[in-house]
mmCIF file of C-alpha atoms in Angstrom:
data_model
loop_
_atom_site.group_PDB
_atom_site.id
_atom_site.type_symbol
_atom_site.label_atom_id
_atom_site.label_comp_id
_atom_site.label_asym_id
_atom_site.label_seq_id
_atom_site.Cartn_x
_atom_site.Cartn_y
_atom_site.Cartn_z
ATOM 1 C CA UNK M 1 96.632 112.467 123.372
ATOM 2 C CA UNK M 2 100.208 113.676 123.535
ATOM 3 C CA UNK M 3 101.316 111.329 126.311
ATOM 4 C CA UNK M 4 103.487 108.406 125.300
ATOM 5 C CA UNK M 5 104.190 105.364 127.484
ATOM 6 C CA UNK M 6 107.698 104.813 128.791
ATOM 7 C CA UNK M 7 109.306 101.379 128.820
ATOM 8 C CA UNK M 8 110.149 98.871 126.105
ATOM 9 C CA UNK M 9 108.000 95.882 127.025
ATOM 10 C CA UNK M 10 108.992 92.223 126.940
ATOM 11 C CA UNK M 11 105.875 90.882 125.245
ATOM 12 C CA UNK M 12 107.292 88.084 123.098
ATOM 13 C CA UNK M 13 110.587 86.132 123.284
ATOM 14 C CA UNK M 14 111.378 86.555 119.575
ATOM 15 C CA UNK M 15 113.031 89.958 119.160
ATOM 16 C CA UNK M 16 111.523 90.984 115.813
ATOM 17 C CA UNK M 17 107.993 90.028 116.858
ATOM 18 C CA UNK M 18 108.507 91.720 120.213
ATOM 19 C CA UNK M 19 109.617 94.921 118.481
ATOM 20 C CA UNK M 20 106.550 94.987 116.252
ATOM 21 C CA UNK M 21 104.194 94.393 119.179
ATOM 22 C CA UNK M 22 105.862 97.222 121.066
ATOM 23 C CA UNK M 23 105.424 99.352 117.979
ATOM 24 C CA UNK M 24 101.653 98.836 118.054
ATOM 25 C CA UNK M 25 101.511 99.639 121.750
ATOM 26 C CA UNK M 26 103.761 102.690 121.809
ATOM 27 C CA UNK M 27 102.243 104.398 118.784
ATOM 28 C CA UNK M 28 98.784 103.943 120.300
ATOM 29 C CA UNK M 29 99.610 104.465 123.985
ATOM 30 C CA UNK M 30 96.776 102.045 124.782
ATOM 31 C CA UNK M 31 97.312 100.004 128.001
ATOM 32 C CA UNK M 32 94.372 97.740 127.148
ATOM 33 C CA UNK M 33 96.062 96.841 123.871
ATOM 34 C CA UNK M 34 99.240 96.013 125.771
ATOM 35 C CA UNK M 35 97.311 93.596 128.011
ATOM 36 C CA UNK M 36 95.693 91.992 124.987
ATOM 37 C CA UNK M 37 99.034 91.585 123.222
ATOM 38 C CA UNK M 38 100.527 89.950 126.308
ATOM 39 C CA UNK M 39 97.613 87.519 126.448
ATOM 40 C CA UNK M 40 97.940 86.686 122.745
ATOM 41 C CA UNK M 41 101.738 86.377 122.721
ATOM 42 C CA UNK M 42 101.976 82.684 123.842
ATOM 43 C CA UNK M 43 99.969 81.719 120.750
ATOM 44 C CA UNK M 44 102.302 83.568 118.381
ATOM 45 C CA UNK M 45 104.981 81.319 116.857
ATOM 46 C CA UNK M 46 105.623 83.221 113.639
ATOM 47 C CA UNK M 47 104.149 86.004 111.532
ATOM 48 C CA UNK M 48 101.291 83.783 110.286
ATOM 49 C CA UNK M 49 100.093 83.053 113.807
ATOM 50 C CA UNK M 50 100.658 86.722 114.673
ATOM 51 C CA UNK M 51 98.102 87.690 112.030
ATOM 52 C CA UNK M 52 95.725 85.042 113.369
ATOM 53 C CA UNK M 53 95.848 86.741 116.778
ATOM 54 C CA UNK M 54 95.749 90.365 115.628
ATOM 55 C CA UNK M 55 92.802 90.240 113.239
ATOM 56 C CA UNK M 56 90.238 89.046 115.838
ATOM 57 C CA UNK M 57 91.531 91.711 118.231
ATOM 58 C CA UNK M 58 91.071 94.312 115.513
ATOM 59 C CA UNK M 59 87.567 93.161 114.671
ATOM 60 C CA UNK M 60 86.476 93.124 118.304
ATOM 61 C CA UNK M 61 87.975 96.543 118.996
ATOM 62 C CA UNK M 62 86.227 97.962 115.942
ATOM 63 C CA UNK M 63 82.914 96.491 117.086
ATOM 64 C CA UNK M 64 83.479 98.074 120.507
ATOM 65 C CA UNK M 65 84.166 101.477 118.987
ATOM 66 C CA UNK M 66 87.842 101.406 120.033
ATOM 67 C CA UNK M 67 88.985 102.670 116.671
ATOM 68 C CA UNK M 68 92.644 103.401 117.414
ATOM 69 C CA UNK M 69 93.129 99.988 119.024
ATOM 70 C CA UNK M 70 91.479 98.351 116.031
ATOM 71 C CA UNK M 71 93.560 100.431 113.619
ATOM 72 C CA UNK M 72 96.840 99.386 115.181
ATOM 73 C CA UNK M 73 95.898 95.700 115.144
ATOM 74 C CA UNK M 74 94.917 95.916 111.480
ATOM 75 C CA UNK M 75 98.186 97.725 110.831
ATOM 76 C CA UNK M 76 100.148 94.949 112.539
ATOM 77 C CA UNK M 77 98.363 92.289 110.487
ATOM 78 C CA UNK M 78 98.898 94.102 107.183
ATOM 79 C CA UNK M 79 102.544 94.724 108.044
ATOM 80 C CA UNK M 80 103.522 91.039 108.099
ATOM 81 C CA UNK M 81 101.140 89.766 105.402
ATOM 82 C CA UNK M 82 102.408 88.890 101.941
ATOM 83 C CA UNK M 83 101.729 91.442 99.212
ATOM 84 C CA UNK M 84 100.082 88.667 97.177
ATOM 85 C CA UNK M 85 97.403 88.235 99.857
ATOM 86 C CA UNK M 86 94.415 90.542 99.158
ATOM 87 C CA UNK M 87 93.767 90.826 102.893
ATOM 88 C CA UNK M 88 96.898 92.957 103.193
ATOM 89 C CA UNK M 89 95.351 95.809 101.239
ATOM 90 C CA UNK M 90 92.033 95.486 103.054
ATOM 91 C CA UNK M 91 93.684 95.572 106.477
ATOM 92 C CA UNK M 92 95.899 98.493 105.530
ATOM 93 C CA UNK M 93 92.858 100.430 104.262
ATOM 94 C CA UNK M 94 90.941 99.685 107.459
ATOM 95 C CA UNK M 95 93.929 100.844 109.507
ATOM 96 C CA UNK M 96 93.959 104.170 107.666
ATOM 97 C CA UNK M 97 90.210 104.711 107.902
ATOM 98 C CA UNK M 98 89.940 103.875 111.592
ATOM 99 C CA UNK M 99 93.028 105.870 112.542
ATOM 100 C CA UNK M 100 91.648 108.916 110.756
ATOM 101 C CA UNK M 101 88.267 108.398 112.421
ATOM 102 C CA UNK M 102 89.789 108.168 115.904
ATOM 103 C CA UNK M 103 91.885 111.311 115.473
ATOM 104 C CA UNK M 104 89.100 113.171 113.689
ATOM 105 C CA UNK M 105 91.171 113.705 110.575
ATOM 106 C CA UNK M 106 88.938 114.957 107.794
ATOM 107 C CA UNK M 107 89.514 115.695 104.109
ATOM 108 C CA UNK M 108 90.917 119.135 104.952
ATOM 109 C CA UNK M 109 94.047 117.488 106.389
ATOM 110 C CA UNK M 110 94.545 115.057 103.532
ATOM 111 C CA UNK M 111 95.756 115.719 100.034
ATOM 112 C CA UNK M 112 97.964 114.564 97.215
ATOM 113 C CA UNK M 113 100.993 115.960 95.426
ATOM 114 C CA UNK M 114 101.566 115.085 91.753
ATOM 115 C CA UNK M 115 104.854 113.293 91.137
ATOM 116 C CA UNK M 116 105.415 111.960 87.656
ATOM 117 C CA UNK M 117 102.713 109.404 86.917
ATOM 118 C CA UNK M 118 101.674 108.954 90.567
ATOM 119 C CA UNK M 119 100.233 111.046 93.362
ATOM 120 C CA UNK M 120 101.975 111.253 96.724
ATOM 121 C CA UNK M 121 99.551 111.147 99.678
ATOM 122 C CA UNK M 122 100.041 113.962 102.173
ATOM 123 C CA UNK M 123 98.870 114.747 105.694
ATOM 124 C CA UNK M 124 99.025 118.418 106.704
ATOM 125 C CA UNK M 125 98.375 119.863 110.151
ATOM 126 C CA UNK M 126 98.370 123.603 110.845
ATOM 127 C CA UNK M 127 98.902 125.040 114.342
ATOM 128 C CA UNK M 128 96.543 127.469 115.988
ATOM 129 C CA UNK M 129 97.686 131.033 115.493
ATOM 130 C CA UNK M 130 101.024 131.926 113.987
ATOM 131 C CA UNK M 131 103.184 129.093 112.675
ATOM 132 C CA UNK M 132 106.724 128.690 114.046
ATOM 133 C CA UNK M 133 107.821 127.132 110.765
ATOM 134 C CA UNK M 134 107.233 124.010 108.706
ATOM 135 C CA UNK M 135 108.336 120.490 109.504
ATOM 136 C CA UNK M 136 108.293 117.922 106.695
ATOM 137 C CA UNK M 137 108.142 114.338 107.926
ATOM 138 C CA UNK M 138 109.696 111.613 105.788
ATOM 139 C CA UNK M 139 108.629 107.993 106.114
ATOM 140 C CA UNK M 140 110.963 104.996 106.058
ATOM 141 C CA UNK M 141 111.200 101.436 104.792
ATOM 142 C CA UNK M 142 107.925 100.150 106.205
ATOM 143 C CA UNK M 143 105.864 102.942 107.775
ATOM 144 C CA UNK M 144 102.453 104.390 106.998
ATOM 145 C CA UNK M 145 101.534 108.063 107.337
ATOM 146 C CA UNK M 146 98.784 107.515 109.900
ATOM 147 C CA UNK M 147 101.139 105.616 112.182
ATOM 148 C CA UNK M 148 102.894 108.929 112.885
ATOM 149 C CA UNK M 149 99.748 110.925 113.607
ATOM 150 C CA UNK M 150 100.406 111.291 117.336
ATOM 151 C CA UNK M 151 103.993 112.584 116.869
ATOM 152 C CA UNK M 152 102.752 114.930 114.150
ATOM 153 C CA UNK M 153 100.121 116.359 116.487
ATOM 154 C CA UNK M 154 102.767 116.936 119.176
ATOM 155 C CA UNK M 155 104.774 118.978 116.686
ATOM 156 C CA UNK M 156 101.660 120.838 115.605
ATOM 157 C CA UNK M 157 100.779 121.650 119.212
ATOM 158 C CA UNK M 158 104.314 123.019 119.617
ATOM 159 C CA UNK M 159 103.435 125.600 116.975
ATOM 160 C CA UNK M 160 104.671 123.991 113.762
ATOM 161 C CA UNK M 161 102.946 123.371 110.498
ATOM 162 C CA UNK M 162 103.525 119.667 109.870
ATOM 163 C CA UNK M 163 103.460 117.993 106.474
ATOM 164 C CA UNK M 164 104.095 114.280 106.024
ATOM 165 C CA UNK M 165 104.174 112.357 102.764
ATOM 166 C CA UNK M 166 104.614 108.863 101.406
ATOM 167 C CA UNK M 167 107.102 108.721 98.559
ATOM 168 C CA UNK M 168 107.777 105.991 96.002
ATOM 169 C CA UNK M 169 108.081 102.595 97.681
ATOM 170 C CA UNK M 170 106.348 103.769 100.851
ATOM 171 C CA UNK M 171 102.990 103.354 102.563
ATOM 172 C CA UNK M 172 99.962 104.156 100.446
ATOM 173 C CA UNK M 173 102.024 104.667 97.292
ATOM 174 C CA UNK M 174 103.430 101.157 97.625
ATOM 175 C CA UNK M 175 100.072 99.589 98.479
ATOM 176 C CA UNK M 176 98.165 101.227 95.632
ATOM 177 C CA UNK M 177 100.678 101.653 92.784
ATOM 178 C CA UNK M 178 103.607 99.320 93.599
ATOM 179 C CA UNK M 179 105.944 102.166 92.601
ATOM 180 C CA UNK M 180 109.430 101.181 93.825
ATOM 181 C CA UNK M 181 111.594 103.310 96.061
ATOM 182 C CA UNK M 182 114.139 105.621 94.470
ATOM 183 C CA UNK M 183 117.401 106.839 96.051
ATOM 184 C CA UNK M 184 117.009 110.386 94.654
ATOM 185 C CA UNK M 185 114.800 111.519 97.516
ATOM 186 C CA UNK M 186 115.273 115.178 96.663
ATOM 187 C CA UNK M 187 112.824 114.617 93.802
ATOM 188 C CA UNK M 188 109.648 113.740 95.780
ATOM 189 C CA UNK M 189 110.747 116.211 98.457
ATOM 190 C CA UNK M 190 111.012 118.984 95.883
ATOM 191 C CA UNK M 191 107.554 118.080 94.557
ATOM 192 C CA UNK M 192 106.100 118.547 98.067
ATOM 193 C CA UNK M 193 107.974 121.818 98.644
ATOM 194 C CA UNK M 194 106.872 123.129 95.251
ATOM 195 C CA UNK M 195 103.251 122.139 95.800
ATOM 196 C CA UNK M 196 102.987 124.014 99.102
ATOM 197 C CA UNK M 197 105.388 126.833 98.108
ATOM 198 C CA UNK M 198 107.664 126.019 101.052
ATOM 199 C CA UNK M 199 111.095 127.341 101.945
ATOM 200 C CA UNK M 200 113.336 127.191 105.019
ATOM 201 C CA UNK M 201 111.888 123.889 106.249
ATOM 202 C CA UNK M 202 112.967 121.325 108.827
ATOM 203 C CA UNK M 203 112.887 117.715 107.658
ATOM 204 C CA UNK M 204 112.532 114.761 110.004
ATOM 205 C CA UNK M 205 113.414 111.381 108.540
ATOM 206 C CA UNK M 206 112.067 108.343 110.383
ATOM 207 C CA UNK M 207 114.059 105.081 110.266
ATOM 208 C CA UNK M 208 115.277 104.714 106.654
ATOM 209 C CA UNK M 209 113.902 108.223 106.313
ATOM 210 C CA UNK M 210 116.946 109.293 108.326
ATOM 211 C CA UNK M 211 119.054 108.362 105.323
ATOM 212 C CA UNK M 212 116.534 109.703 102.817
ATOM 213 C CA UNK M 213 116.486 113.042 104.644
ATOM 214 C CA UNK M 214 120.261 113.322 104.273
ATOM 215 C CA UNK M 215 119.941 112.603 100.572
ATOM 216 C CA UNK M 216 117.197 115.207 100.142
ATOM 217 C CA UNK M 217 119.132 117.831 102.084
ATOM 218 C CA UNK M 218 122.248 117.227 100.004
ATOM 219 C CA UNK M 219 120.478 118.418 96.861
ATOM 220 C CA UNK M 220 117.564 120.571 98.072
ATOM 221 C CA UNK M 221 118.604 124.040 99.337
ATOM 222 C CA UNK M 222 115.137 124.828 100.715
ATOM 223 C CA UNK M 223 115.871 122.402 103.562
ATOM 224 C CA UNK M 224 117.422 124.404 106.413
ATOM 225 C CA UNK M 225 117.468 121.822 109.216
ATOM 226 C CA UNK M 226 117.698 118.031 109.264
ATOM 227 C CA UNK M 227 116.676 115.595 112.015
ATOM 228 C CA UNK M 228 117.614 111.950 111.500
ATOM 229 C CA UNK M 229 115.246 109.871 113.628
ATOM 230 C CA UNK M 230 117.285 107.566 113.575
ATOM 231 C CA UNK M 231 120.416 107.649 111.506
ATOM 232 C CA UNK M 232 120.510 105.112 108.703
ATOM 233 C CA UNK M 233 123.499 105.946 106.506
ATOM 234 C CA UNK M 234 124.001 102.491 104.977
ATOM 235 C CA UNK M 235 120.952 100.348 104.211
ATOM 236 C CA UNK M 236 123.102 97.547 102.798
ATOM 237 C CA UNK M 237 125.279 97.540 105.901
ATOM 238 C CA UNK M 238 122.283 97.452 108.248
ATOM 239 C CA UNK M 239 120.734 94.624 106.258
ATOM 240 C CA UNK M 240 123.933 92.589 106.179
ATOM 241 C CA UNK M 241 124.365 93.065 109.904
ATOM 242 C CA UNK M 242 121.317 90.973 110.832
ATOM 243 C CA UNK M 243 122.510 88.019 108.719
ATOM 244 C CA UNK M 244 124.708 85.282 110.250
ATOM 245 C CA UNK M 245 128.426 86.016 109.923
ATOM 246 C CA UNK M 246 129.161 83.616 106.997
ATOM 247 C CA UNK M 247 126.173 84.990 105.075
ATOM 248 C CA UNK M 248 127.231 88.547 105.863
ATOM 249 C CA UNK M 249 130.604 87.877 104.300
ATOM 250 C CA UNK M 250 128.970 86.293 101.255
ATOM 251 C CA UNK M 251 126.801 89.351 100.728
ATOM 252 C CA UNK M 252 129.701 91.766 101.140
ATOM 253 C CA UNK M 253 131.935 89.886 98.716
ATOM 254 C CA UNK M 254 129.465 89.107 95.954
ATOM 255 C CA UNK M 255 126.539 91.528 95.818
ATOM 256 C CA UNK M 256 128.512 94.775 95.221
ATOM 257 C CA UNK M 257 130.239 93.061 92.287
ATOM 258 C CA UNK M 258 126.980 91.766 90.856
ATOM 259 C CA UNK M 259 128.035 88.123 91.093
ATOM 260 C CA UNK M 260 126.785 85.032 92.921
ATOM 261 C CA UNK M 261 123.057 85.507 92.272
ATOM 262 C CA UNK M 262 122.225 81.796 92.562
ATOM 263 C CA UNK M 263 124.232 81.322 95.758
ATOM 264 C CA UNK M 264 122.882 84.459 97.406
ATOM 265 C CA UNK M 265 119.280 83.608 96.524
ATOM 266 C CA UNK M 266 119.620 80.053 97.812
ATOM 267 C CA UNK M 267 121.143 81.165 101.108
ATOM 268 C CA UNK M 268 118.704 84.029 101.667
ATOM 269 C CA UNK M 269 115.664 81.896 100.879
ATOM 270 C CA UNK M 270 116.893 79.223 103.277
ATOM 271 C CA UNK M 271 117.413 81.719 106.092
ATOM 272 C CA UNK M 272 114.126 83.471 105.370
ATOM 273 C CA UNK M 273 112.279 80.190 105.796
ATOM 274 C CA UNK M 274 113.394 79.886 109.420
ATOM 275 C CA UNK M 275 113.894 83.492 110.572
ATOM 276 C CA UNK M 276 110.756 85.696 110.764
ATOM 277 C CA UNK M 277 112.662 88.972 110.621
ATOM 278 C CA UNK M 278 114.751 88.043 107.578
ATOM 279 C CA UNK M 279 111.785 86.371 105.911
ATOM 280 C CA UNK M 280 109.699 89.487 106.286
ATOM 281 C CA UNK M 281 112.631 91.713 105.330
ATOM 282 C CA UNK M 282 113.199 89.861 102.065
ATOM 283 C CA UNK M 283 109.490 89.893 101.260
ATOM 284 C CA UNK M 284 109.111 93.584 102.047
ATOM 285 C CA UNK M 285 112.408 94.455 100.411
ATOM 286 C CA UNK M 286 111.486 92.906 97.084
ATOM 287 C CA UNK M 287 108.216 94.801 97.170
ATOM 288 C CA UNK M 288 109.749 98.155 98.161
ATOM 289 C CA UNK M 289 112.561 97.978 95.636
ATOM 290 C CA UNK M 290 110.557 96.365 92.842
ATOM 291 C CA UNK M 291 112.989 93.433 92.824
ATOM 292 C CA UNK M 292 112.329 89.934 91.507
ATOM 293 C CA UNK M 293 114.577 88.042 93.886
ATOM 294 C CA UNK M 294 116.598 88.523 97.089
ATOM 295 C CA UNK M 295 119.772 89.265 95.135
ATOM 296 C CA UNK M 296 118.259 92.205 93.267
ATOM 297 C CA UNK M 297 116.678 93.547 96.448
ATOM 298 C CA UNK M 298 119.972 93.430 98.347
ATOM 299 C CA UNK M 299 121.855 94.953 95.443
ATOM 300 C CA UNK M 300 119.320 97.802 95.283
ATOM 301 C CA UNK M 301 120.119 98.719 98.892
ATOM 302 C CA UNK M 302 123.644 99.680 97.821
ATOM 303 C CA UNK M 303 122.142 102.840 96.309
ATOM 304 C CA UNK M 304 121.084 104.009 99.775
ATOM 305 C CA UNK M 305 124.455 104.987 101.238
ATOM 306 C CA UNK M 306 124.801 108.563 102.406
ATOM 307 C CA UNK M 307 128.628 108.731 102.451
ATOM 308 C CA UNK M 308 128.720 109.628 98.765
ATOM 309 C CA UNK M 309 126.866 112.919 99.230
ATOM 310 C CA UNK M 310 126.898 113.770 102.957
ATOM 311 C CA UNK M 311 129.675 116.290 102.347
ATOM 312 C CA UNK M 312 127.188 118.406 100.383
ATOM 313 C CA UNK M 313 125.044 119.206 103.432
ATOM 314 C CA UNK M 314 125.341 122.756 104.764
ATOM 315 C CA UNK M 315 122.341 122.660 107.118
ATOM 316 C CA UNK M 316 121.994 122.344 110.881
ATOM 317 C CA UNK M 317 121.758 118.626 111.614
ATOM 318 C CA UNK M 318 120.532 116.551 114.569
ATOM 319 C CA UNK M 319 121.467 112.874 114.557
ATOM 320 C CA UNK M 320 119.588 110.501 116.863
ATOM 321 C CA UNK M 321 120.672 106.929 117.566
ATOM 322 C CA UNK M 322 119.765 104.068 119.878
ATOM 323 C CA UNK M 323 122.661 102.494 121.755
ATOM 324 C CA UNK M 324 121.075 99.030 121.398
ATOM 325 C CA UNK M 325 119.329 99.453 118.040
ATOM 326 C CA UNK M 326 118.965 95.962 116.538
ATOM 327 C CA UNK M 327 118.641 97.355 113.003
ATOM 328 C CA UNK M 328 121.297 100.086 112.890
ATOM 329 C CA UNK M 329 124.588 99.524 114.766
ATOM 330 C CA UNK M 330 125.803 102.438 116.869
ATOM 331 C CA UNK M 331 128.942 102.567 114.730
ATOM 332 C CA UNK M 332 126.799 103.913 111.902
ATOM 333 C CA UNK M 333 126.215 107.066 113.929
ATOM 334 C CA UNK M 334 129.950 107.727 113.964
ATOM 335 C CA UNK M 335 130.165 106.922 110.254
ATOM 336 C CA UNK M 336 127.435 109.455 109.502
ATOM 337 C CA UNK M 337 129.041 112.115 111.695
ATOM 338 C CA UNK M 338 132.417 111.687 109.998
ATOM 339 C CA UNK M 339 130.993 112.393 106.532
ATOM 340 C CA UNK M 340 128.998 115.530 107.426
ATOM 341 C CA UNK M 341 132.000 117.781 106.885
ATOM 342 C CA UNK M 342 130.219 120.879 105.579
ATOM 343 C CA UNK M 343 127.242 121.298 107.909
ATOM 344 C CA UNK M 344 126.530 124.536 109.726
ATOM 345 C CA UNK M 345 126.126 122.700 113.027
ATOM 346 C CA UNK M 346 126.076 119.042 114.054
ATOM 347 C CA UNK M 347 124.428 117.598 117.148
ATOM 348 C CA UNK M 348 124.340 113.896 118.022
ATOM 349 C CA UNK M 349 122.222 112.281 120.735
ATOM 350 C CA UNK M 350 122.644 108.640 121.799
ATOM 351 C CA UNK M 351 119.674 107.156 123.641
ATOM 352 C CA UNK M 352 120.194 104.322 126.117
ATOM 353 C CA UNK M 353 118.359 101.369 127.608
ATOM 354 C CA UNK M 354 118.363 103.180 130.961
ATOM 355 C CA UNK M 355 116.147 105.794 129.294
ATOM 356 C CA UNK M 356 113.966 103.062 127.741
ATOM 357 C CA UNK M 357 115.015 104.633 124.443
ATOM 358 C CA UNK M 358 117.922 102.526 123.178
ATOM 359 C CA UNK M 359 115.885 100.775 120.504
ATOM 360 C CA UNK M 360 115.386 101.741 116.878
ATOM 361 C CA UNK M 361 113.679 105.158 116.640
ATOM 362 C CA UNK M 362 113.609 105.287 120.456
ATOM 363 C CA UNK M 363 110.730 102.836 120.619
ATOM 364 C CA UNK M 364 110.096 102.611 124.337
ATOM 365 C CA UNK M 365 110.262 106.343 124.975
ATOM 366 C CA UNK M 366 108.916 108.234 121.983
ATOM 367 C CA UNK M 367 108.141 111.176 124.238
ATOM 368 C CA UNK M 368 111.825 111.633 125.018
ATOM 369 C CA UNK M 369 112.652 111.507 121.314
ATOM 370 C CA UNK M 370 110.118 114.222 120.547
ATOM 371 C CA UNK M 371 111.272 116.359 123.463
ATOM 372 C CA UNK M 372 114.844 116.070 122.142
ATOM 373 C CA UNK M 373 113.724 117.295 118.722
ATOM 374 C CA UNK M 374 111.781 120.218 120.173
ATOM 375 C CA UNK M 375 114.619 121.219 122.496
ATOM 376 C CA UNK M 376 117.010 121.210 119.539
ATOM 377 C CA UNK M 377 114.617 123.272 117.430
ATOM 378 C CA UNK M 378 114.434 125.935 120.147
ATOM 379 C CA UNK M 379 117.899 127.095 119.039
ATOM 380 C CA UNK M 380 116.418 128.113 115.711
ATOM 381 C CA UNK M 381 112.783 128.803 116.633
ATOM 382 C CA UNK M 382 112.868 130.246 120.184
ATOM 383 C CA UNK M 383 109.091 130.618 120.399
ATOM 384 C CA UNK M 384 108.505 126.846 120.544
ATOM 385 C CA UNK M 385 105.532 126.192 122.775
ATOM 386 C CA UNK M 386 105.594 123.949 125.808
ATOM 387 C CA UNK M 387 103.696 120.731 125.161
ATOM 388 C CA UNK M 388 103.363 117.543 127.167
ATOM 389 C CA UNK M 389 105.013 114.650 125.332
ATOM 390 C CA UNK M 390 105.768 112.317 128.228
ATOM 391 C CA UNK M 391 103.830 110.588 130.936
#
C-alpha cells in the first residue's frame, strides 16, 4: 500500500491532460490503470472527451470490484466537469465512497469540525502505539481529502497522528456548500486545532496549501513546523505565468488596479475556449473564489500572496519545489525563501527531472517527496519509524 511508482509518464501530448492522467495513476499506484489510460489517450482531444473515456473505465472497474481504480477514474471525471453539471457531484461522491471502501476507512476515521455556518470534513488516522506527534494536512486549489489517503497512511505508519481537512473553497466543502476560499487560513486551521485540542503540530500544505500553510503559521502559534509541498507564495503570479506573454502583461497592469474588466474577461474567455488548462482554471477559479467572471476570480488571487506576512513565521520550515513545475516557477522558491526572515530554521529542497520529481508536488516520485518530509522531521522527532515509501 505504501509503495509509489517512480516515473512521470508520457500518456498524452497535451501537458495539462497528461499531468492529470499521471495524477490518477500516481495517487493510485495501479499499473492496470496506467495501461488503460494509455489505451484511452488517443481518443482524448479535450476535457469533454476525457470524461467520455474515464466514466466507462470507472463503471467497469467498479463492476469488477476494483474500487480504487474506479474511484480515481470518477475523480478524474468530476475534476474537469463543469459545476453546473449534476454528474460532477455524483462522480465526486462515488469517488469518495469507493476510495473509503478500498482503504477500509470507516466512520471512526471521519468527522466534521464546526466553522461558522459550515462544517469542515476531517479525516483522522492514529498510529499504533505511542504517537510521535500530529501532522495536519492542508488541501490546495483542487484536491479532495481522499486523494491523499495513501500519503496520509505513510505518515501514520511512521508513527504520526494525521489529520486532514477541507477548508472553505476546497473539496467536499466546495461541492456541498459552495463556500468560497478565504485567505485567512489561520481561521479554519484554528478551528481544527481547537476541536482536537492540538498544540505543537506540523502542517503540510499541498499545492496551494503550501501558501495557505504559510499564512496559517504566520498567525497560529500552535504550529511548530511547516512543510510546503510545494511552495506557492503567489497565486496571482503562478496564474499569470501560464497565460501568453501579452495577456500576462495585461493582467499585471490592469487587475491589481481594478480596471479593464471588459478587456480581461474578453481575452480570458477567448483563451479559455481553446486552451484546456486555462479553460478549466477559469471555471474552477470562479467556483473556488465565488467569483462571477474571470476578472473577479483573477483579482481574488491577489489576496493569496505570502510576502506580506512571511516575516511573521518563527517555525522550522521545509520548502519543496519542482525544478520543472509547470504551475509554480522555480523563482518562486527563492522569493519565498527571501521573505522568511524570522524562522527558526529554513530548509529548501529542489527536485529534478532526473529524480522523476521535477513536476508540481513531485508528481512522478511521490515516495521521494514523502521520504524527504520524514527525513526532515527526524531532526525534531528522532523516533520516526522506518516505512517503505518507494518501489
